[in-house]
Amino acid sequence: MNIIKTKKQLCTCCMEEHEVKTVIVSEHTVFKGEKLRYDAEYMYCDLAEELYMTEEQIQYNDIQMKDAYRKKQGLLTSSQIVAIRAKYSISQSDLCLLLGWGGKTITRYESHQIQDKAHDMILKKLNVDPEWFISLLYDARGNLSEDSFRKYHESASFQYEKYRDLYLRKAIEARRIRYTKNRFLQAESNLAFQK
Ligand SMILES: [Zn+2]
């Protein structure tokens, strides 16, 4: 049990005002057949010597547990999904629109509902393929406001430039490696010839 905060407040465990601790507890559980370990947050009452959760902690701990499961399954965590969406500065409902998913799908995946492998693969592709994002954006243009379209287009273009530079650098690097290897092989065969 790790204490992260102590604050004088009304303790909803003993219903008295006193210093209440916020603590991190390492939890072990089995979920959908997977053994999981994750850090859960609790309140601790020194008077009753009891751990309890606020409503926010119940929500937070459930997501922590689901994220531990997602990691074990090789799926994106809820915060990774949030990060992909942030990369394109797109709203949850508009991203659903682009992908042809139900309007609340992304909202659910960013919290308690674990995405299946097929949806996960699409999100992973979107993460590294801004060109694909742009083509989806053009397909959905009629259903988006002009402002939103422009905003999403701008962030996707920025990502596209960034990835293009990265790919170019990688291609140059690959050529350099091939070149060095060829020269090495050539030097070796010259040596063999001289013998
Ligand atoms: Zn108390």
PDB file of C-alpha atoms in Angstrom, residues 103-167:
ATOM      1  CA  GLY A 103     -21.454   6.999 -32.863  1.00  0.00           C
ATOM      2  CA  LYS A 104     -20.447   5.929 -29.346  1.00  0.00           C
ATOM      3  CA  THR A 105     -17.902   3.225 -30.284  1.00  0.00           C
ATOM      4  CA  ILE A 106     -14.759   5.315 -29.732  1.00  0.00           C
ATOM      5  CA  THR A 107     -16.118   6.795 -26.508  1.00  0.00           C
ATOM      6  CA  ARG A 108     -16.626   3.253 -25.193  1.00  0.00           C
ATOM      7  CA  TYR A 109     -13.196   2.036 -26.336  1.00  0.00           C
ATOM      8  CA  GLU A 110     -11.570   4.997 -24.609  1.00  0.00           C
ATOM      9  CA  SER A 111     -13.073   3.793 -21.337  1.00  0.00           C
ATOM     10  CA  HIS A 112     -14.587   0.522 -20.132  1.00  0.00           C
ATOM     11  CA  GLN A 113     -15.397  -1.461 -23.265  1.00  0.00           C
ATOM     12  CA  ILE A 114     -12.591  -3.597 -24.646  1.00  0.00           C
ATOM     13  CA  GLN A 115     -12.291  -3.387 -28.429  1.00  0.00           C
ATOM     14  CA  ASP A 116     -12.116  -6.583 -30.489  1.00  0.00           C
ATOM     15  CA  LYS A 117      -9.046  -7.421 -32.574  1.00  0.00           C
ATOM     16  CA  ALA A 118     -10.585  -6.212 -35.861  1.00  0.00           C
ATOM     17  CA  HIS A 119     -11.415  -2.745 -34.521  1.00  0.00           C
ATOM     18  CA  ASP A 120      -8.026  -2.633 -32.791  1.00  0.00           C
ATOM     19  CA  MET A 121      -6.207  -3.332 -36.070  1.00  0.00           C
ATOM     20  CA  ILE A 122      -8.042  -0.499 -37.806  1.00  0.00           C
ATOM     21  CA  LEU A 123      -7.047   1.932 -35.051  1.00  0.00           C
ATOM     22  CA  LYS A 124      -3.426   0.774 -35.219  1.00  0.00           C
ATOM     23  CA  LYS A 125      -3.395   1.270 -38.981  1.00  0.00           C
ATOM     24  CA  LEU A 126      -4.878   4.729 -38.585  1.00  0.00           C
ATOM     25  CA  ASN A 127      -2.106   5.547 -36.120  1.00  0.00           C
ATOM     26  CA  VAL A 128       0.637   5.038 -38.712  1.00  0.00           C
ATOM     27  CA  ASP A 129      -1.211   5.858 -41.932  1.00  0.00           C
ATOM     28  CA  PRO A 130      -2.215   9.535 -42.145  1.00  0.00           C
ATOM     29  CA  GLU A 131      -2.692   9.148 -45.894  1.00  0.00           C
ATOM     30  CA  TRP A 132      -5.488   6.665 -45.225  1.00  0.00           C
ATOM     31  CA  PHE A 133      -6.980   9.056 -42.671  1.00  0.00           C
ATOM     32  CA  ILE A 134      -7.046  11.778 -45.344  1.00  0.00           C
ATOM     33  CA  SER A 135      -8.800   9.515 -47.849  1.00  0.00           C
ATOM     34  CA  LEU A 136     -11.422   8.588 -45.210  1.00  0.00           C
ATOM     35  CA  LEU A 137     -11.804  12.280 -44.472  1.00  0.00           C
ATOM     36  CA  TYR A 138     -12.612  13.050 -48.118  1.00  0.00           C
ATOM     37  CA  ASP A 139     -15.169  10.216 -48.182  1.00  0.00           C
ATOM     38  CA  ALA A 140     -16.919  11.673 -45.124  1.00  0.00           C
ATOM     39  CA  ARG A 141     -16.641  15.318 -46.218  1.00  0.00           C
ATOM     40  CA  GLY A 142     -20.357  15.679 -46.988  1.00  0.00           C
ATOM     41  CA  ASN A 143     -21.235  14.759 -43.395  1.00  0.00           C
ATOM     42  CA  LEU A 144     -18.743  17.078 -41.707  1.00  0.00           C
ATOM     43  CA  SER A 145     -18.847  20.805 -41.152  1.00  0.00           C
ATOM     44  CA  GLU A 146     -16.401  22.751 -43.326  1.00  0.00           C
ATOM     45  CA  ASP A 147     -14.547  23.922 -40.182  1.00  0.00           C
ATOM     46  CA  SER A 148     -14.109  20.381 -38.861  1.00  0.00           C
ATOM     47  CA  PHE A 149     -12.990  19.113 -42.246  1.00  0.00           C
ATOM     48  CA  ARG A 150     -10.349  21.827 -42.481  1.00  0.00           C
ATOM     49  CA  LYS A 151      -9.125  21.242 -38.919  1.00  0.00           C
ATOM     50  CA  TYR A 152      -8.797  17.453 -39.364  1.00  0.00           C
ATOM     51  CA  HIS A 153      -7.211  17.872 -42.772  1.00  0.00           C
ATOM     52  CA  GLU A 154      -4.620  20.209 -41.339  1.00  0.00           C
ATOM     53  CA  SER A 155      -3.559  17.855 -38.523  1.00  0.00           C
ATOM     54  CA  ALA A 156      -3.534  14.831 -40.849  1.00  0.00           C
ATOM     55  CA  SER A 157      -1.391  16.690 -43.392  1.00  0.00           C
ATOM     56  CA  PHE A 158       1.020  17.586 -40.624  1.00  0.00           C
ATOM     57  CA  GLN A 159       1.203  13.907 -39.582  1.00  0.00           C
ATOM     58  CA  TYR A 160       1.630  12.899 -43.208  1.00  0.00           C
ATOM     59  CA  GLU A 161       4.637  15.220 -43.634  1.00  0.00           C
ATOM     60  CA  LYS A 162       6.132  13.873 -40.422  1.00  0.00           C
ATOM     61  CA  TYR A 163       5.726  10.245 -41.540  1.00  0.00           C
ATOM     62  CA  ARG A 164       6.960  10.979 -45.041  1.00  0.00           C
ATOM     63  CA  ASP A 165      10.187  12.411 -43.615  1.00  0.00           C
ATOM     64  CA  LEU A 166      10.530   9.370 -41.407  1.00  0.00           C
ATOM     65  CA  TYR A 167      10.015   6.979 -44.354  1.00  0.00           C
TER      66      TYR A 167
END
